[in-house]
Short mmCIF file of C-alpha atoms and ligand atoms in Angstrom, two decimals:
data_model
loop_
_atom_site.label_atom_id
_atom_site.label_comp_id
_atom_site.label_asym_id
_atom_site.label_seq_id
_atom_site.Cartn_x
_atom_site.Cartn_y
_atom_site.Cartn_z
CA MET A 1 26.18 140.24 -52.44
CA THR A 2 26.66 137.00 -54.28
CA ASP A 3 26.93 137.38 -58.13
CA TYR A 4 26.13 133.66 -59.93
CA GLU A 5 27.53 134.41 -63.29
CA GLY A 6 27.33 137.48 -63.13
CA VAL A 7 24.28 138.41 -61.97
CA ASN A 8 23.97 140.17 -58.70
CA LEU A 9 20.83 138.26 -56.42
CA GLU A 10 20.41 140.53 -53.80
CA VAL A 11 20.78 137.98 -51.16
CA HIS A 12 20.66 140.33 -48.37
CA ARG A 13 16.80 140.83 -49.15
CA ALA A 14 14.09 138.39 -49.62
CA HIS A 15 12.79 138.27 -52.54
CA SER A 16 9.02 136.52 -53.60
CA ALA A 17 10.92 134.51 -56.23
CA ARG A 18 12.77 132.62 -54.06
CA MET A 19 10.03 132.90 -51.18
CA TYR A 20 8.04 130.54 -53.30
CA ASP A 21 11.10 128.23 -54.41
CA TYR A 22 10.59 127.58 -49.99
CA PHE A 23 6.82 126.91 -50.37
CA LEU A 24 7.61 125.00 -52.68
CA GLY A 25 10.82 122.84 -50.71
CA GLY A 26 13.07 124.10 -53.46
CA VAL A 27 17.12 124.72 -52.41
CA THR A 28 17.47 128.84 -54.87
CA ASN A 29 17.11 130.45 -51.73
CA PHE A 30 18.89 132.63 -48.74
CA ALA A 31 18.32 132.47 -45.03
CA ALA A 32 16.90 136.41 -45.75
CA ASP A 33 14.35 134.60 -47.94
CA ARG A 34 13.92 132.04 -45.86
CA GLU A 35 13.23 134.16 -43.11
CA ALA A 36 10.66 136.46 -44.27
CA ALA A 37 8.78 132.86 -45.70
CA GLY A 38 9.07 131.58 -41.87
CA LYS A 39 7.26 134.75 -40.39
CA VAL A 40 5.02 134.36 -43.23
CA LYS A 41 4.05 130.66 -42.34
CA ALA A 42 3.88 131.98 -39.27
CA VAL A 43 0.48 133.71 -39.70
CA LEU A 44 0.09 131.71 -42.90
CA PRO A 45 0.62 128.22 -41.30
CA PHE A 46 -1.16 126.82 -44.75
CA ALA A 47 1.48 129.23 -47.35
CA GLU A 48 3.07 126.00 -48.08
CA LEU A 49 -0.25 123.86 -49.79
CA SER A 50 -1.15 127.43 -51.09
CA ALA A 51 2.19 127.73 -53.31
CA ARG A 52 1.53 123.86 -54.18
CA VAL A 53 -2.04 123.90 -55.16
CA ASN A 54 -0.78 127.12 -57.23
CA ARG A 55 1.79 125.18 -58.86
CA ALA A 56 -0.75 122.40 -59.39
CA PHE A 57 -3.18 124.54 -61.32
CA MET A 58 -0.62 126.17 -63.94
CA HIS A 59 -0.67 121.79 -64.65
CA ARG A 60 -3.88 121.42 -64.80
CA SER A 61 -4.47 124.88 -67.15
CA THR A 62 -1.95 124.14 -68.75
CA ARG A 63 -2.18 121.40 -70.26
CA ALA A 64 -5.78 121.36 -70.78
CA LEU A 65 -5.12 124.20 -73.44
CA ALA A 66 -2.63 122.39 -74.82
CA GLU A 67 -4.97 119.32 -75.52
CA ALA A 68 -7.57 121.67 -76.38
CA GLY A 69 -4.89 123.09 -79.67
CA LEU A 70 -2.77 125.46 -78.17
CA ASP A 71 0.63 125.21 -78.93
CA GLN A 72 2.26 128.98 -77.96
CA PHE A 73 2.78 129.38 -74.69
CA LEU A 74 3.69 133.28 -73.49
CA ASP A 75 4.46 132.25 -68.80
CA VAL A 76 5.39 135.79 -67.55
CA GLY A 77 6.35 135.87 -63.65
CA THR A 78 7.81 132.16 -64.39
CA GLY A 79 9.70 131.85 -61.23
CA ILE A 80 12.24 129.18 -60.16
CA PRO A 81 12.89 126.42 -62.33
CA THR A 82 10.51 123.64 -60.41
CA SER A 83 9.90 120.33 -62.45
CA PRO A 84 7.99 119.77 -64.16
CA ASN A 85 7.78 123.43 -65.56
CA LEU A 86 5.05 124.52 -67.89
CA HIS A 87 7.08 123.67 -71.30
CA GLU A 88 7.34 119.86 -70.09
CA ILE A 89 3.22 119.80 -69.33
CA ALA A 90 2.91 121.32 -72.80
CA GLN A 91 5.25 120.00 -74.95
CA ARG A 92 4.26 115.98 -73.23
CA VAL A 93 1.14 117.21 -75.66
CA ASN A 94 2.13 118.03 -77.97
CA ARG A 95 6.13 118.16 -78.71
CA SER A 96 5.93 120.82 -81.54
CA ALA A 97 4.91 123.48 -78.66
CA ARG A 98 7.38 126.83 -78.10
CA VAL A 99 6.53 128.01 -74.89
CA VAL A 100 8.51 131.60 -73.85
CA TYR A 101 9.49 132.22 -70.40
CA VAL A 102 9.49 135.93 -68.83
CA ASP A 103 10.60 137.22 -65.35
CA ASN A 104 11.83 139.94 -63.96
CA ASP A 105 14.27 138.35 -61.05
CA PRO A 106 17.72 137.94 -61.47
CA ILE A 107 17.32 134.74 -59.43
CA VAL A 108 15.39 133.01 -62.50
CA LEU A 109 17.69 134.72 -64.83
CA ALA A 110 20.86 132.67 -62.93
CA HIS A 111 18.71 129.30 -63.18
CA ALA A 112 17.37 130.51 -66.47
CA LYS A 113 19.09 127.37 -68.75
CA ALA A 114 16.39 124.17 -66.88
CA LEU A 115 14.08 126.32 -69.18
CA LEU A 116 15.98 126.08 -71.63
CA ILE A 117 16.02 122.06 -72.50
CA GLY A 118 13.25 121.07 -74.15
CA THR A 119 11.83 118.76 -77.05
CA PRO A 120 14.10 119.54 -80.30
CA GLU A 121 10.90 119.44 -82.16
CA GLY A 122 9.75 122.97 -79.91
CA ARG A 123 11.08 125.25 -78.37
CA THR A 124 11.65 127.31 -74.98
CA ALA A 125 13.62 131.41 -74.96
CA TYR A 126 13.91 133.01 -71.86
CA VAL A 127 13.62 136.96 -71.22
CA GLN A 128 14.85 139.13 -68.81
CA ALA A 129 11.48 141.50 -67.94
CA ASP A 130 9.29 143.38 -66.30
CA VAL A 131 5.42 143.19 -66.82
CA THR A 132 5.05 146.89 -65.62
CA ASP A 133 6.28 147.13 -68.73
CA ALA A 134 4.70 145.21 -71.26
CA ALA A 135 5.15 147.42 -73.97
CA ALA A 136 8.88 146.69 -73.72
CA LEU A 137 7.98 142.98 -72.76
CA LEU A 138 6.42 142.46 -76.31
CA ALA A 139 8.84 143.83 -77.85
CA SER A 140 11.54 141.79 -77.49
CA ALA A 141 13.18 140.39 -80.10
CA GLN A 142 13.52 137.21 -78.37
CA LEU A 143 9.37 136.75 -77.78
CA GLN A 144 8.93 138.18 -81.30
CA GLU A 145 11.20 135.36 -82.84
CA ALA A 146 10.29 132.35 -80.91
CA LEU A 147 5.91 133.26 -80.90
CA ASP A 148 4.25 133.72 -83.85
CA PHE A 149 1.47 136.67 -82.91
CA SER A 150 -0.65 135.98 -86.06
CA ARG A 151 -1.72 132.61 -84.44
CA PRO A 152 -3.63 132.24 -80.97
CA ILE A 153 -1.54 132.11 -77.52
CA ALA A 154 -1.80 131.12 -74.06
CA LEU A 155 -0.79 134.17 -71.74
CA SER A 156 -0.33 132.52 -68.79
CA LEU A 157 -0.03 135.39 -65.45
CA ASN A 158 0.09 133.22 -62.67
CA ALA A 159 0.48 133.78 -58.79
CA LEU A 160 2.05 137.61 -60.48
CA LEU A 161 -0.43 140.15 -60.28
CA HIS A 162 -0.76 140.36 -56.71
CA PHE A 163 2.81 142.00 -57.19
CA VAL A 164 1.34 144.32 -59.49
CA PRO A 165 -0.58 146.79 -57.17
CA ASP A 166 -3.36 149.39 -58.92
CA GLU A 167 -1.45 151.42 -58.46
CA CYS A 168 0.78 150.25 -61.19
CA GLY A 169 -1.79 150.18 -63.14
CA ALA A 170 -2.02 145.73 -63.13
CA HIS A 171 -5.62 146.48 -65.18
CA GLY A 172 -3.90 148.48 -67.67
CA ILE A 173 -1.06 146.25 -67.68
CA VAL A 174 -3.34 142.82 -68.76
CA GLU A 175 -5.66 144.70 -71.27
CA GLN A 176 -2.09 145.71 -72.80
CA LEU A 177 -1.13 142.89 -73.31
CA LYS A 178 -4.54 140.87 -74.47
CA GLY A 179 -4.36 143.84 -76.86
CA ALA A 180 -1.24 142.07 -78.95
CA LEU A 181 -3.16 138.23 -78.90
CA VAL A 182 -5.87 137.37 -82.04
CA SER A 183 -8.63 135.00 -81.70
CA GLY A 184 -8.62 131.90 -79.71
CA SER A 185 -5.69 133.01 -77.61
CA ALA A 186 -6.50 132.06 -74.09
CA LEU A 187 -5.10 134.51 -70.57
CA VAL A 188 -5.02 132.35 -67.97
CA MET A 189 -3.94 133.69 -64.69
CA SER A 190 -3.80 132.63 -60.27
CA HIS A 191 -3.76 135.77 -57.28
CA ALA A 192 -3.98 135.71 -54.16
CA THR A 193 -7.25 137.18 -52.44
CA GLU A 194 -8.01 137.40 -48.96
CA ASP A 195 -11.78 136.96 -49.28
CA PHE A 196 -11.91 134.00 -46.84
CA ALA A 197 -9.55 133.79 -44.59
CA PRO A 198 -8.97 138.48 -44.63
CA ALA A 199 -7.01 138.26 -41.18
CA GLU A 200 -4.44 136.01 -42.03
CA ILE A 201 -3.59 136.88 -46.01
CA ALA A 202 -3.49 140.74 -44.80
CA ARG A 203 -0.87 140.19 -42.08
CA ALA A 204 1.43 137.48 -44.84
CA LEU A 205 0.88 140.54 -47.09
CA GLN A 206 2.18 143.15 -44.56
CA ILE A 207 5.42 140.98 -43.98
CA TYR A 208 6.31 140.35 -47.95
CA ARG A 209 5.81 144.85 -47.30
CA SER A 210 8.66 145.04 -44.81
CA ALA A 211 10.36 142.91 -46.81
CA GLY A 212 9.99 144.86 -49.52
CA THR A 213 7.91 143.65 -52.42
CA GLN A 214 4.85 145.21 -52.81
CA VAL A 215 2.01 143.32 -53.22
CA GLN A 216 -2.00 143.68 -53.15
CA ALA A 217 -4.72 140.94 -52.93
CA ARG A 218 -7.59 141.41 -55.05
CA SER A 219 -11.52 140.48 -54.37
CA ARG A 220 -13.29 138.16 -56.55
CA ALA A 221 -14.71 141.22 -58.66
CA GLU A 222 -11.21 142.88 -58.87
CA PHE A 223 -10.18 139.86 -60.10
CA GLU A 224 -12.62 139.01 -62.64
CA ARG A 225 -12.98 142.34 -64.01
CA PHE A 226 -8.45 140.73 -65.93
CA PHE A 227 -10.52 138.84 -67.96
CA THR A 228 -13.64 141.60 -69.34
CA GLY A 229 -14.42 141.51 -72.96
CA TRP A 230 -12.71 136.87 -72.86
CA GLU A 231 -15.17 134.36 -72.29
CA LEU A 232 -14.01 132.32 -69.25
CA ALA A 233 -14.09 129.04 -69.69
CA ALA A 234 -15.73 126.04 -67.14
CA PRO A 235 -15.58 126.31 -64.48
CA GLY A 236 -15.28 130.29 -64.43
CA VAL A 237 -13.66 132.08 -61.68
CA VAL A 238 -12.69 129.31 -58.97
CA PRO A 239 -10.63 129.30 -55.58
CA SER A 240 -7.57 126.92 -57.59
CA PRO A 241 -8.04 123.65 -56.37
CA ARG A 242 -11.73 123.90 -57.99
CA TRP A 243 -10.22 124.66 -61.19
CA ARG A 244 -11.00 121.14 -63.00
CA PRO A 245 -9.46 118.78 -59.83
CA ASP A 246 -7.83 116.35 -61.87
CA GLY A 247 -7.24 114.51 -58.58
CA ALA A 248 -3.98 113.67 -58.66
CA GLY A 249 -3.76 116.01 -55.78
CA PRO A 250 -3.07 117.99 -53.38
CA HIS A 251 -6.70 116.32 -52.04
CA GLY A 252 -9.04 118.22 -49.50
CA VAL A 253 -7.94 122.29 -49.59
CA SER A 254 -9.97 123.91 -48.90
CA ASP A 255 -10.44 128.04 -50.47
CA GLU A 256 -9.62 129.38 -47.40
CA GLN A 257 -6.32 127.59 -47.96
CA ALA A 258 -6.46 128.02 -51.51
CA SER A 259 -6.94 131.85 -51.04
CA VAL A 260 -5.94 132.08 -54.84
CA TYR A 261 -8.68 132.79 -56.88
CA ALA A 262 -7.98 130.68 -61.15
CA ALA A 263 -8.96 130.96 -64.10
CA VAL A 264 -8.92 130.80 -68.09
CA ALA A 265 -10.54 132.84 -70.52
CA LEU A 266 -10.29 132.46 -74.18
CA LYS A 267 -10.32 135.26 -76.80
CA PRO A 268 -13.35 135.94 -78.29
C1 LIG B 1 4.87 133.48 -57.36
S1 LIG B 1 6.17 133.09 -58.36
C2 LIG B 1 4.76 132.66 -59.09
C3 LIG B 1 5.47 131.02 -60.63
C4 LIG B 1 4.97 130.66 -61.19
N1 LIG B 1 4.06 132.40 -62.41
C5 LIG B 1 3.83 129.79 -60.38
O1 LIG B 1 2.87 130.46 -60.45
O2 LIG B 1 4.68 128.68 -60.13
C6 LIG B 1 6.31 135.10 -58.88
C7 LIG B 1 7.32 135.14 -59.67
O3 LIG B 1 6.59 136.35 -60.93
C8 LIG B 1 8.11 137.22 -60.40
N2 LIG B 1 7.92 138.55 -61.26
C9 LIG B 1 7.51 139.72 -59.58
N3 LIG B 1 6.95 141.32 -59.75
C10 LIG B 1 7.34 140.75 -61.62
C11 LIG B 1 7.76 142.08 -62.43
N4 LIG B 1 7.07 143.29 -62.18
N5 LIG B 1 7.40 141.20 -63.84
C12 LIG B 1 7.78 139.85 -64.45
N6 LIG B 1 8.34 139.30 -62.68
C13 LIG B 1 7.95 139.60 -61.86
C14 LIG B 1 8.01 137.04 -59.24
O4 LIG B 1 10.05 137.17 -59.99
C15 LIG B 1 8.14 135.51 -59.12
O5 LIG B 1 9.52 134.54 -59.47
#
């Protein structure tokens, strides 16, 4: 077992954060992660493309919200730092933007320093927490200190909730998080779906499960339910490459290759 500054990384088993890092071309992954990711790629040749497309949605949605005046961001399921990180995008638009990152994986904690180098005018913080305990997450002193919950916050749950199956209460968790935010806040979400490539995605999810990670793809209707009561921003729920494409790529990605829904909604 490898220790990194006292953090147990559990390198003997594949972790979703490190598999995602591998798909994105990162180097923060171990043999068990690469082996599981290799199996996923064998059944889902577009896995790497789908990861890059998902990351590009994070870039576009963050920029859009920062340009719309949102200056506080809560990013749950942050992942291993991959530049540009969310705070870099937001602080390019508004140097005073405040960003709090949350993840439950020890490897993200081990590399969190890279998430904490922001503008002098803004602020970044990292909270080690599990989204399935939303109450504890919201009560975190670092979170409460860094963000002002009496003002709008952009909550991003990108490529996170497919790791929270229904039996863990995914929709209730999102409602709890939404309930902590004031009018004008935003919910940004991307999520794996079997709607476009059912056989391939089902086989890929089985590999995650065999590697010890719980996963659940969701249909368009199940994804839409997360936004209940909030107003979807244009273009609504779409496969991730279709959410306000900006020409930056990846280009020409089909719905099947993305196999991820994306949307942004505002609290009325
Ligand atoms: C596929 S990555 C997505 C990273 C980033 N949000 C993005 O879209 O580029 C999913 C991240 O969610 C984290 N995660 C999975 N389950 C979680 C949970 N229950 N609580 C907090 N984070 C979780 C993983 O550790 C991983 O870093």
